[in-house]
C-alpha cells in the first residue's frame, strides 16, 4: 500500500507499507501471508475474482489486535498514518474525521478487493504530464488524485477518499477553454475581487452552454460530443493569430472583449496563447484557508473550474466554482470559492510498472467504473 506523506507535506515522497506476500513453492503451489498488524506475517488467502480484480482475506485476524485494545490500536494507527498523537490535534472536527477514518478502514482487517487502475494516457497538447498527485484536503489530510486530460477539460479523480467525497469521484474539473488572468498581487489579496472574477466566468460558461443547447434544439448544434470531451460546453475553433490575453478579469469578462466566430448558430471562442514560462506573482487572497503555507509564489496560468463538495456520507453533492492554478510541471492548486479553502497538489514521482492503458477508451471506461462504485 502506498500512503501519502504526513499532512501537510505534499512534496515529501510516498510511504510504502506491505499488506500481503506470496511464497511460490515447488510443484506450482504457493502460500499467502497477511502482513497487516504488528505481530509479523500470518496465514492469509488471495482469490482471483475476475480479470483485473482480486481479493485478499486474512485467516488470523487476531494477529491484528493489540494488547491495549482499540485505544492502543487507534493511537498506533494515528502515529503511523498521520505522524502525530491525539494530543497534537486540538480541532474537534478534525478529531472526529480522523476517528471516522480509523473505524472505517480498520473494520476490514485486510479483507479487501482490489481493482486495476490505469495511469492516464498522455497526448502532445496536454497542459502538463497527467498522472497521480498528492493533495491537501483540510482536516481530511492528504489524499491521492489522478489528473487526466480530456480535450477541452481536465479532470481530477480521487483515488483515495474521505467521509465526504469517496474515491472514484471527480474532485475537480478544469475548463481549459476559460483561462483566467489574475489581477496584480495587491488586488489578488482581496478575496472579493477574485470571487468577482470567478463568478463572471461562471456566468459566461452558463450562457455559452445555454446558447449551445438552444442551437442543438433548433437542429443547428454540433454533433454529440465524443468521450474525450467534457460536455456540456461550447465549441471552439483555434484562430490563425493568437488572441491577446485580457488585462484583468476572466476571458470575455470584466468588460474585456474576446474574438468570437458564429458557426452553425453556436459562438466559437478563440483560446488564449500559450503562457510564458516566467510566470506571474501569486499569493492567496486574505481569508482563504491553506493547510500548507509553503505554496509557490509564482504561477504559469489559471483556469476556471468546479470542485465537488458534499456532506458526510456523500450526501447532497454539488459542484461549486473555483480556480485552477498551474504552478509548474509538478504542482498545481485549486481555490474552492464557497469553502474559502486552498488545496495544493504535488506530483507522485514513484514509478508504476504495466500501468499504461491499452487504449484511451479503456482508460475512460476505467474512470467510469470507479466512479460508479461509489455513486
mmCIF file of C-alpha atoms in Angstrom:
data_model
loop_
_atom_site.group_PDB
_atom_site.id
_atom_site.type_symbol
_atom_site.label_atom_id
_atom_site.label_comp_id
_atom_site.label_asym_id
_atom_site.label_seq_id
_atom_site.Cartn_x
_atom_site.Cartn_y
_atom_site.Cartn_z
ATOM 1 C CA UNK A 1 0.000 0.000 0.000
ATOM 2 C CA UNK A 2 1.257 3.446 -0.964
ATOM 3 C CA UNK A 3 0.474 6.022 1.714
ATOM 4 C CA UNK A 4 0.746 9.797 1.244
ATOM 5 C CA UNK A 5 3.313 11.669 3.333
ATOM 6 C CA UNK A 6 2.215 13.180 6.619
ATOM 7 C CA UNK A 7 -0.105 16.174 6.330
ATOM 8 C CA UNK A 8 0.549 18.833 5.067
ATOM 9 C CA UNK A 9 3.909 17.953 3.459
ATOM 10 C CA UNK A 10 2.768 17.277 -0.115
ATOM 11 C CA UNK A 11 6.266 17.446 -1.595
ATOM 12 C CA UNK A 12 7.559 14.582 0.583
ATOM 13 C CA UNK A 13 7.767 11.103 -1.012
ATOM 14 C CA UNK A 14 5.068 8.469 -0.673
ATOM 15 C CA UNK A 15 5.352 5.845 2.071
ATOM 16 C CA UNK A 16 5.259 2.107 1.393
ATOM 17 C CA UNK A 17 3.541 -0.472 3.600
ATOM 18 C CA UNK A 18 3.388 -4.246 2.759
ATOM 19 C CA UNK A 19 -0.088 -5.765 3.146
ATOM 20 C CA UNK A 20 0.442 -9.366 1.989
ATOM 21 C CA UNK A 21 3.046 -11.555 0.297
ATOM 22 C CA UNK A 22 3.043 -14.739 -1.762
ATOM 23 C CA UNK A 23 5.649 -17.519 -1.423
ATOM 24 C CA UNK A 24 5.940 -19.608 -4.574
ATOM 25 C CA UNK A 25 6.684 -23.210 -3.625
ATOM 26 C CA UNK A 26 7.627 -26.326 -5.576
ATOM 27 C CA UNK A 27 5.055 -28.213 -7.687
ATOM 28 C CA UNK A 28 3.233 -24.988 -8.580
ATOM 29 C CA UNK A 29 1.895 -24.471 -5.046
ATOM 30 C CA UNK A 30 2.077 -21.223 -3.068
ATOM 31 C CA UNK A 31 1.455 -19.875 0.403
ATOM 32 C CA UNK A 32 -0.064 -16.475 1.164
ATOM 33 C CA UNK A 33 0.819 -14.409 4.226
ATOM 34 C CA UNK A 34 -1.011 -11.384 5.606
ATOM 35 C CA UNK A 35 1.374 -8.606 6.688
ATOM 36 C CA UNK A 36 -1.219 -6.453 8.441
ATOM 37 C CA UNK A 37 -0.769 -5.671 12.139
ATOM 38 C CA UNK A 38 2.301 -5.745 14.377
ATOM 39 C CA UNK A 39 2.749 -9.461 15.170
ATOM 40 C CA UNK A 40 4.522 -10.468 11.997
ATOM 41 C CA UNK A 41 3.369 -12.406 8.910
ATOM 42 C CA UNK A 42 0.471 -14.857 9.354
ATOM 43 C CA UNK A 43 -1.868 -17.012 7.317
ATOM 44 C CA UNK A 44 -3.820 -15.322 4.519
ATOM 45 C CA UNK A 45 -5.665 -16.067 1.297
ATOM 46 C CA UNK A 46 -5.852 -14.498 -2.176
ATOM 47 C CA UNK A 47 -8.588 -15.168 -4.715
ATOM 48 C CA UNK A 48 -8.684 -14.084 -8.349
ATOM 49 C CA UNK A 49 -12.249 -12.815 -8.766
ATOM 50 C CA UNK A 50 -12.137 -11.943 -12.460
ATOM 51 C CA UNK A 51 -9.879 -10.203 -14.950
ATOM 52 C CA UNK A 52 -8.105 -7.223 -13.363
ATOM 53 C CA UNK A 53 -9.622 -7.950 -9.950
ATOM 54 C CA UNK A 54 -8.586 -9.993 -6.901
ATOM 55 C CA UNK A 55 -9.451 -10.237 -3.206
ATOM 56 C CA UNK A 56 -7.356 -10.747 -0.070
ATOM 57 C CA UNK A 57 -8.500 -12.317 3.166
ATOM 58 C CA UNK A 58 -6.727 -12.685 6.498
ATOM 59 C CA UNK A 59 -7.325 -16.045 8.188
ATOM 60 C CA UNK A 60 -5.879 -14.935 11.551
ATOM 61 C CA UNK A 61 -7.306 -11.505 12.300
ATOM 62 C CA UNK A 62 -6.390 -11.912 15.979
ATOM 63 C CA UNK A 63 -2.859 -11.030 14.835
ATOM 64 C CA UNK A 64 -4.160 -7.531 14.102
ATOM 65 C CA UNK A 65 -5.255 -6.902 17.674
ATOM 66 C CA UNK A 66 -3.058 -5.208 20.276
ATOM 67 C CA UNK A 67 -2.856 -5.925 23.998
ATOM 68 C CA UNK A 68 -4.026 -2.393 24.850
ATOM 69 C CA UNK A 69 -7.261 -2.859 22.936
ATOM 70 C CA UNK A 70 -8.812 -0.473 20.406
ATOM 71 C CA UNK A 71 -7.398 2.580 22.137
ATOM 72 C CA UNK A 72 -3.815 1.373 21.644
ATOM 73 C CA UNK A 73 -4.617 0.344 18.074
ATOM 74 C CA UNK A 74 -6.029 3.817 17.363
ATOM 75 C CA UNK A 75 -3.031 5.627 18.853
ATOM 76 C CA UNK A 76 -0.613 3.411 16.914
ATOM 77 C CA UNK A 77 -2.568 3.954 13.690
ATOM 78 C CA UNK A 78 -2.640 7.712 14.321
ATOM 79 C CA UNK A 79 1.113 7.843 14.812
ATOM 80 C CA UNK A 80 1.811 5.780 11.688
ATOM 81 C CA UNK A 81 -0.815 7.288 9.382
ATOM 82 C CA UNK A 82 -0.710 10.923 10.497
ATOM 83 C CA UNK A 83 2.667 11.262 12.197
ATOM 84 C CA UNK A 84 1.150 12.750 15.345
ATOM 85 C CA UNK A 85 -0.563 11.937 18.635
ATOM 86 C CA UNK A 86 -4.157 12.607 19.668
ATOM 87 C CA UNK A 87 -2.903 15.359 21.975
ATOM 88 C CA UNK A 88 -1.465 17.177 18.932
ATOM 89 C CA UNK A 89 -4.917 17.543 17.367
ATOM 90 C CA UNK A 90 -6.821 20.330 19.068
ATOM 91 C CA UNK A 91 -9.531 20.811 16.425
ATOM 92 C CA UNK A 92 -12.611 18.851 17.497
ATOM 93 C CA UNK A 93 -13.922 18.432 13.940
ATOM 94 C CA UNK A 94 -10.567 17.050 12.786
ATOM 95 C CA UNK A 95 -10.542 14.561 15.681
ATOM 96 C CA UNK A 96 -13.990 13.386 14.590
ATOM 97 C CA UNK A 97 -12.923 12.937 10.953
ATOM 98 C CA UNK A 98 -9.762 11.028 11.909
ATOM 99 C CA UNK A 99 -11.713 8.717 14.212
ATOM 100 C CA UNK A 100 -14.249 8.062 11.422
ATOM 101 C CA UNK A 101 -11.427 7.107 9.075
ATOM 102 C CA UNK A 102 -9.869 4.748 11.621
ATOM 103 C CA UNK A 103 -13.187 2.973 12.306
ATOM 104 C CA UNK A 104 -13.929 2.691 8.584
ATOM 105 C CA UNK A 105 -10.536 1.366 7.478
ATOM 106 C CA UNK A 106 -9.819 -0.943 10.442
ATOM 107 C CA UNK A 107 -13.107 -2.845 10.208
ATOM 108 C CA UNK A 108 -11.971 -4.684 7.065
ATOM 109 C CA UNK A 109 -8.975 -6.387 8.711
ATOM 110 C CA UNK A 110 -7.146 -6.571 5.369
ATOM 111 C CA UNK A 111 -10.085 -8.405 3.727
ATOM 112 C CA UNK A 112 -10.180 -6.270 0.606
ATOM 113 C CA UNK A 113 -10.991 -6.357 -3.099
ATOM 114 C CA UNK A 114 -8.500 -4.786 -5.491
ATOM 115 C CA UNK A 115 -9.282 -3.495 -8.982
ATOM 116 C CA UNK A 116 -6.738 -2.422 -11.573
ATOM 117 C CA UNK A 117 -6.376 1.260 -12.361
ATOM 118 C CA UNK A 118 -4.544 2.703 -15.353
ATOM 119 C CA UNK A 119 -2.427 5.812 -15.422
ATOM 120 C CA UNK A 120 -3.821 8.494 -17.774
ATOM 121 C CA UNK A 121 -2.666 8.398 -21.414
ATOM 122 C CA UNK A 122 -0.559 11.357 -22.476
ATOM 123 C CA UNK A 123 -1.047 13.473 -25.594
ATOM 124 C CA UNK A 124 1.226 16.177 -27.056
ATOM 125 C CA UNK A 125 -1.229 19.016 -26.367
ATOM 126 C CA UNK A 126 -1.735 18.215 -22.661
ATOM 127 C CA UNK A 127 -1.152 21.162 -20.330
ATOM 128 C CA UNK A 128 1.302 19.131 -18.239
ATOM 129 C CA UNK A 129 2.061 15.444 -17.937
ATOM 130 C CA UNK A 130 -1.015 13.709 -16.441
ATOM 131 C CA UNK A 131 -0.629 11.324 -13.526
ATOM 132 C CA UNK A 132 -1.063 10.893 -9.773
ATOM 133 C CA UNK A 133 -0.813 13.788 -7.300
ATOM 134 C CA UNK A 134 -0.892 14.218 -3.520
ATOM 135 C CA UNK A 135 -3.326 16.937 -2.455
ATOM 136 C CA UNK A 136 -4.237 18.745 0.769
ATOM 137 C CA UNK A 137 -7.892 18.397 1.809
ATOM 138 C CA UNK A 138 -8.237 20.401 5.008
ATOM 139 C CA UNK A 139 -8.991 18.315 8.074
ATOM 140 C CA UNK A 140 -9.111 15.163 5.919
ATOM 141 C CA UNK A 141 -5.339 15.353 5.444
ATOM 142 C CA UNK A 142 -3.567 14.341 2.216
ATOM 143 C CA UNK A 143 -5.380 12.412 -0.493
ATOM 144 C CA UNK A 144 -4.372 10.945 -3.851
ATOM 145 C CA UNK A 145 -5.842 12.453 -7.028
ATOM 146 C CA UNK A 146 -5.414 11.375 -10.656
ATOM 147 C CA UNK A 147 -5.122 14.268 -13.140
ATOM 148 C CA UNK A 148 -6.212 13.417 -16.694
ATOM 149 C CA UNK A 149 -6.915 15.474 -19.822
ATOM 150 C CA UNK A 150 -9.997 15.132 -21.993
ATOM 151 C CA UNK A 151 -9.832 17.591 -24.856
ATOM 152 C CA UNK A 152 -11.402 20.812 -23.646
ATOM 153 C CA UNK A 153 -11.173 19.962 -19.962
ATOM 154 C CA UNK A 154 -9.084 18.226 -17.334
ATOM 155 C CA UNK A 155 -10.368 16.040 -14.501
ATOM 156 C CA UNK A 156 -9.037 15.336 -11.036
ATOM 157 C CA UNK A 157 -10.368 11.941 -9.891
ATOM 158 C CA UNK A 158 -9.982 10.853 -6.283
ATOM 159 C CA UNK A 159 -8.018 7.619 -5.901
ATOM 160 C CA UNK A 160 -8.325 7.814 -2.114
ATOM 161 C CA UNK A 161 -11.408 9.307 -0.497
ATOM 162 C CA UNK A 162 -12.795 10.641 2.774
ATOM 163 C CA UNK A 163 -16.140 10.643 4.664
ATOM 164 C CA UNK A 164 -17.434 13.467 2.452
ATOM 165 C CA UNK A 165 -16.201 12.619 -1.057
ATOM 166 C CA UNK A 166 -15.353 8.946 -1.680
ATOM 167 C CA UNK A 167 -12.698 7.577 -4.015
ATOM 168 C CA UNK A 168 -13.692 7.458 -7.673
ATOM 169 C CA UNK A 169 -15.447 10.840 -7.710
ATOM 170 C CA UNK A 170 -14.239 13.832 -9.739
ATOM 171 C CA UNK A 171 -12.966 16.182 -7.070
ATOM 172 C CA UNK A 172 -12.126 18.970 -9.541
ATOM 173 C CA UNK A 173 -12.947 19.640 -13.190
ATOM 174 C CA UNK A 174 -10.973 22.277 -15.098
ATOM 175 C CA UNK A 175 -12.382 24.146 -18.096
ATOM 176 C CA UNK A 176 -9.330 24.580 -20.326
ATOM 177 C CA UNK A 177 -11.222 26.914 -22.675
ATOM 178 C CA UNK A 178 -11.806 29.532 -19.978
ATOM 179 C CA UNK A 179 -8.469 30.806 -18.850
ATOM 180 C CA UNK A 180 -8.435 33.394 -16.076
ATOM 181 C CA UNK A 181 -5.989 36.282 -15.969
ATOM 182 C CA UNK A 182 -5.232 37.049 -12.337
ATOM 183 C CA UNK A 183 -5.127 40.658 -11.134
ATOM 184 C CA UNK A 184 -1.917 42.110 -9.713
ATOM 185 C CA UNK A 185 -0.767 40.813 -6.325
ATOM 186 C CA UNK A 186 -2.291 43.642 -4.300
ATOM 187 C CA UNK A 187 -5.740 43.122 -5.849
ATOM 188 C CA UNK A 188 -5.322 39.355 -5.635
ATOM 189 C CA UNK A 189 -5.094 39.657 -1.848
ATOM 190 C CA UNK A 190 -8.701 40.858 -1.934
ATOM 191 C CA UNK A 191 -10.925 37.759 -1.858
ATOM 192 C CA UNK A 192 -13.939 39.705 -3.131
ATOM 193 C CA UNK A 193 -12.013 40.696 -6.269
ATOM 194 C CA UNK A 194 -11.078 37.093 -7.055
ATOM 195 C CA UNK A 195 -14.633 35.983 -6.281
ATOM 196 C CA UNK A 196 -15.997 38.562 -8.727
ATOM 197 C CA UNK A 197 -13.696 37.333 -11.498
ATOM 198 C CA UNK A 198 -14.577 33.652 -10.986
ATOM 199 C CA UNK A 199 -18.331 34.292 -10.813
ATOM 200 C CA UNK A 200 -18.158 36.343 -14.031
ATOM 201 C CA UNK A 201 -16.615 33.364 -15.803
ATOM 202 C CA UNK A 202 -19.215 31.021 -14.317
ATOM 203 C CA UNK A 203 -21.973 33.209 -15.760
ATOM 204 C CA UNK A 204 -20.188 33.272 -19.116
ATOM 205 C CA UNK A 205 -19.949 29.466 -19.133
ATOM 206 C CA UNK A 206 -23.640 29.195 -18.229
ATOM 207 C CA UNK A 207 -24.633 31.489 -21.113
ATOM 208 C CA UNK A 208 -22.478 29.580 -23.608
ATOM 209 C CA UNK A 209 -23.969 26.276 -22.518
ATOM 210 C CA UNK A 210 -27.460 27.707 -22.842
ATOM 211 C CA UNK A 211 -26.702 29.018 -26.357
ATOM 212 C CA UNK A 212 -25.308 25.662 -27.386
ATOM 213 C CA UNK A 213 -28.346 23.845 -26.042
ATOM 214 C CA UNK A 214 -30.701 26.195 -27.887
ATOM 215 C CA UNK A 215 -28.726 25.679 -31.083
ATOM 216 C CA UNK A 216 -28.946 21.912 -30.750
ATOM 217 C CA UNK A 217 -32.671 22.054 -30.082
ATOM 218 C CA UNK A 218 -33.124 24.052 -33.306
ATOM 219 C CA UNK A 219 -31.207 21.432 -35.251
ATOM 220 C CA UNK A 220 -28.237 23.749 -35.729
ATOM 221 C CA UNK A 221 -25.991 22.406 -32.970
ATOM 222 C CA UNK A 222 -22.915 20.248 -33.235
ATOM 223 C CA UNK A 223 -22.869 16.513 -33.304
ATOM 224 C CA UNK A 224 -22.862 14.856 -29.903
ATOM 225 C CA UNK A 225 -19.508 15.341 -28.077
ATOM 226 C CA UNK A 226 -17.093 12.448 -28.045
ATOM 227 C CA UNK A 227 -15.936 10.669 -24.890
ATOM 228 C CA UNK A 228 -12.677 12.648 -24.942
ATOM 229 C CA UNK A 229 -14.514 15.920 -24.328
ATOM 230 C CA UNK A 230 -16.259 17.284 -21.259
ATOM 231 C CA UNK A 231 -19.857 18.066 -22.220
ATOM 232 C CA UNK A 232 -21.752 20.300 -21.951
ATOM 233 C CA UNK A 233 -19.705 23.159 -23.318
ATOM 234 C CA UNK A 234 -19.323 25.452 -26.317
ATOM 235 C CA UNK A 235 -17.486 24.521 -29.492
ATOM 236 C CA UNK A 236 -14.187 26.258 -30.192
ATOM 237 C CA UNK A 237 -12.001 26.956 -33.186
ATOM 238 C CA UNK A 238 -8.332 27.821 -32.937
ATOM 239 C CA UNK A 239 -7.584 31.139 -34.692
ATOM 240 C CA UNK A 240 -4.706 31.675 -37.095
ATOM 241 C CA UNK A 241 -3.431 34.556 -34.947
ATOM 242 C CA UNK A 242 -3.321 34.306 -31.136
ATOM 243 C CA UNK A 243 -5.804 36.383 -29.169
ATOM 244 C CA UNK A 244 -4.187 38.786 -26.661
ATOM 245 C CA UNK A 245 -4.789 37.921 -23.020
ATOM 246 C CA UNK A 246 -7.130 40.347 -21.208
ATOM 247 C CA UNK A 247 -5.570 42.861 -18.863
ATOM 248 C CA UNK A 248 -7.754 41.738 -15.954
ATOM 249 C CA UNK A 249 -10.725 39.550 -15.140
ATOM 250 C CA UNK A 250 -11.737 36.424 -16.960
ATOM 251 C CA UNK A 251 -11.586 35.809 -20.680
ATOM 252 C CA UNK A 252 -14.567 37.695 -22.050
ATOM 253 C CA UNK A 253 -15.411 39.031 -18.541
ATOM 254 C CA UNK A 254 -14.759 42.319 -16.768
ATOM 255 C CA UNK A 255 -15.552 44.432 -19.836
ATOM 256 C CA UNK A 256 -12.872 42.722 -21.954
ATOM 257 C CA UNK A 257 -13.845 41.667 -25.467
ATOM 258 C CA UNK A 258 -12.841 38.340 -26.994
ATOM 259 C CA UNK A 259 -12.583 37.015 -30.521
ATOM 260 C CA UNK A 260 -15.743 35.134 -31.485
ATOM 261 C CA UNK A 261 -16.931 33.417 -34.633
ATOM 262 C CA UNK A 262 -20.502 32.225 -35.160
ATOM 263 C CA UNK A 263 -20.543 28.781 -36.741
ATOM 264 C CA UNK A 264 -23.830 26.932 -37.105
ATOM 265 C CA UNK A 265 -25.515 29.350 -34.703
ATOM 266 C CA UNK A 266 -23.065 28.452 -31.882
ATOM 267 C CA UNK A 267 -20.497 31.040 -30.716
ATOM 268 C CA UNK A 268 -16.940 29.769 -31.059
ATOM 269 C CA UNK A 269 -14.441 31.447 -28.773
ATOM 270 C CA UNK A 270 -10.751 31.580 -29.513
ATOM 271 C CA UNK A 271 -8.410 30.160 -26.840
ATOM 272 C CA UNK A 272 -5.581 32.240 -25.471
ATOM 273 C CA UNK A 273 -1.933 31.894 -26.473
ATOM 274 C CA UNK A 274 0.477 29.728 -24.566
ATOM 275 C CA UNK A 275 1.764 31.417 -21.390
ATOM 276 C CA UNK A 276 5.329 32.456 -20.829
ATOM 277 C CA UNK A 277 7.452 30.123 -18.749
ATOM 278 C CA UNK A 278 8.424 33.031 -16.467
ATOM 279 C CA UNK A 279 5.037 33.025 -14.777
ATOM 280 C CA UNK A 280 3.400 35.715 -12.697
ATOM 281 C CA UNK A 281 3.381 36.517 -8.953
ATOM 282 C CA UNK A 282 0.818 34.599 -6.908
ATOM 283 C CA UNK A 283 -0.473 34.957 -3.368
ATOM 284 C CA UNK A 284 -3.543 33.527 -1.660
ATOM 285 C CA UNK A 285 -6.327 36.040 -1.016
ATOM 286 C CA UNK A 286 -6.859 37.071 2.612
ATOM 287 C CA UNK A 287 -9.230 34.716 4.402
ATOM 288 C CA UNK A 288 -8.522 31.675 2.203
ATOM 289 C CA UNK A 289 -7.521 28.740 4.406
ATOM 290 C CA UNK A 290 -4.483 26.661 3.446
ATOM 291 C CA UNK A 291 -3.020 23.625 5.226
ATOM 292 C CA UNK A 292 0.353 24.380 3.668
ATOM 293 C CA UNK A 293 1.756 27.920 3.739
ATOM 294 C CA UNK A 294 4.752 26.756 1.722
ATOM 295 C CA UNK A 295 2.968 27.091 -1.626
ATOM 296 C CA UNK A 296 4.692 28.505 -4.757
ATOM 297 C CA UNK A 297 4.645 32.302 -5.078
ATOM 298 C CA UNK A 298 4.573 32.295 -8.891
ATOM 299 C CA UNK A 299 2.202 30.542 -11.292
ATOM 300 C CA UNK A 300 2.132 29.896 -15.036
ATOM 301 C CA UNK A 301 -1.604 30.213 -15.703
ATOM 302 C CA UNK A 302 -5.066 29.784 -14.240
ATOM 303 C CA UNK A 303 -8.365 28.346 -15.471
ATOM 304 C CA UNK A 304 -11.957 28.337 -14.341
ATOM 305 C CA UNK A 305 -13.018 25.083 -12.699
ATOM 306 C CA UNK A 306 -15.512 23.444 -10.398
ATOM 307 C CA UNK A 307 -14.951 21.418 -7.247
ATOM 308 C CA UNK A 308 -17.151 18.698 -5.769
ATOM 309 C CA UNK A 309 -18.370 19.197 -2.179
ATOM 310 C CA UNK A 310 -20.802 17.107 -0.097
ATOM 311 C CA UNK A 311 -21.902 16.329 3.439
ATOM 312 C CA UNK A 312 -20.775 13.260 5.382
ATOM 313 C CA UNK A 313 -21.706 10.049 3.595
ATOM 314 C CA UNK A 314 -21.570 11.838 0.211
ATOM 315 C CA UNK A 315 -24.931 13.492 0.893
ATOM 316 C CA UNK A 316 -26.178 16.455 -1.193
ATOM 317 C CA UNK A 317 -23.163 16.554 -3.551
ATOM 318 C CA UNK A 318 -22.799 19.658 -5.703
ATOM 319 C CA UNK A 319 -20.219 21.243 -7.975
ATOM 320 C CA UNK A 320 -19.123 24.704 -6.878
ATOM 321 C CA UNK A 321 -16.973 27.284 -8.723
ATOM 322 C CA UNK A 322 -13.262 27.680 -8.185
ATOM 323 C CA UNK A 323 -9.971 28.433 -9.884
ATOM 324 C CA UNK A 324 -7.249 26.018 -11.024
ATOM 325 C CA UNK A 325 -3.717 27.386 -10.620
ATOM 326 C CA UNK A 326 -0.858 25.774 -12.537
ATOM 327 C CA UNK A 327 2.418 26.408 -10.723
ATOM 328 C CA UNK A 328 4.827 24.201 -12.673
ATOM 329 C CA UNK A 329 5.118 20.742 -14.242
ATOM 330 C CA UNK A 330 4.720 19.003 -10.887
ATOM 331 C CA UNK A 331 2.439 21.250 -8.803
ATOM 332 C CA UNK A 332 -0.971 22.851 -9.131
ATOM 333 C CA UNK A 333 -3.553 24.308 -6.795
ATOM 334 C CA UNK A 334 -7.295 24.843 -6.546
ATOM 335 C CA UNK A 335 -9.167 27.552 -4.646
ATOM 336 C CA UNK A 336 -12.617 26.421 -3.510
ATOM 337 C CA UNK A 337 -14.608 29.646 -3.662
ATOM 338 C CA UNK A 338 -17.530 28.588 -1.462
ATOM 339 C CA UNK A 339 -15.306 26.955 1.163
ATOM 340 C CA UNK A 340 -12.687 29.761 1.026
ATOM 341 C CA UNK A 341 -10.135 26.959 1.039
ATOM 342 C CA UNK A 342 -6.989 26.163 -0.954
ATOM 343 C CA UNK A 343 -5.739 22.701 -1.982
ATOM 344 C CA UNK A 344 -2.115 22.221 -3.067
ATOM 345 C CA UNK A 345 -1.237 19.213 -5.231
ATOM 346 C CA UNK A 346 2.231 17.750 -5.841
ATOM 347 C CA UNK A 347 3.125 15.019 -8.328
ATOM 348 C CA UNK A 348 3.768 11.451 -7.144
ATOM 349 C CA UNK A 349 7.109 10.529 -8.688
ATOM 350 C CA UNK A 350 7.056 6.824 -7.903
ATOM 351 C CA UNK A 351 7.253 4.595 -10.987
ATOM 352 C CA UNK A 352 4.479 2.046 -11.532
ATOM 353 C CA UNK A 353 5.054 -0.838 -13.934
ATOM 354 C CA UNK A 354 2.483 -2.012 -16.513
ATOM 355 C CA UNK A 355 0.110 0.832 -15.662
ATOM 356 C CA UNK A 356 -0.473 2.142 -19.193
ATOM 357 C CA UNK A 357 -3.999 1.652 -20.583
ATOM 358 C CA UNK A 358 -4.325 -0.487 -23.723
ATOM 359 C CA UNK A 359 -6.288 2.392 -25.330
ATOM 360 C CA UNK A 360 -7.737 5.808 -24.436
ATOM 361 C CA UNK A 361 -11.174 4.186 -24.453
ATOM 362 C CA UNK A 362 -10.033 1.645 -21.845
ATOM 363 C CA UNK A 363 -8.914 4.499 -19.584
ATOM 364 C CA UNK A 364 -12.259 6.308 -19.977
ATOM 365 C CA UNK A 365 -14.107 3.084 -19.164
ATOM 366 C CA UNK A 366 -11.977 2.613 -16.032
ATOM 367 C CA UNK A 367 -12.799 6.150 -14.851
ATOM 368 C CA UNK A 368 -16.482 5.482 -15.394
ATOM 369 C CA UNK A 369 -16.310 2.186 -13.490
ATOM 370 C CA UNK A 370 -14.517 3.502 -10.399
ATOM 371 C CA UNK A 371 -16.956 6.419 -10.218
ATOM 372 C CA UNK A 372 -19.981 4.116 -10.453
ATOM 373 C CA UNK A 373 -18.688 2.067 -7.482
ATOM 374 C CA UNK A 374 -19.266 4.998 -5.115
ATOM 375 C CA UNK A 375 -22.131 6.863 -6.786
#
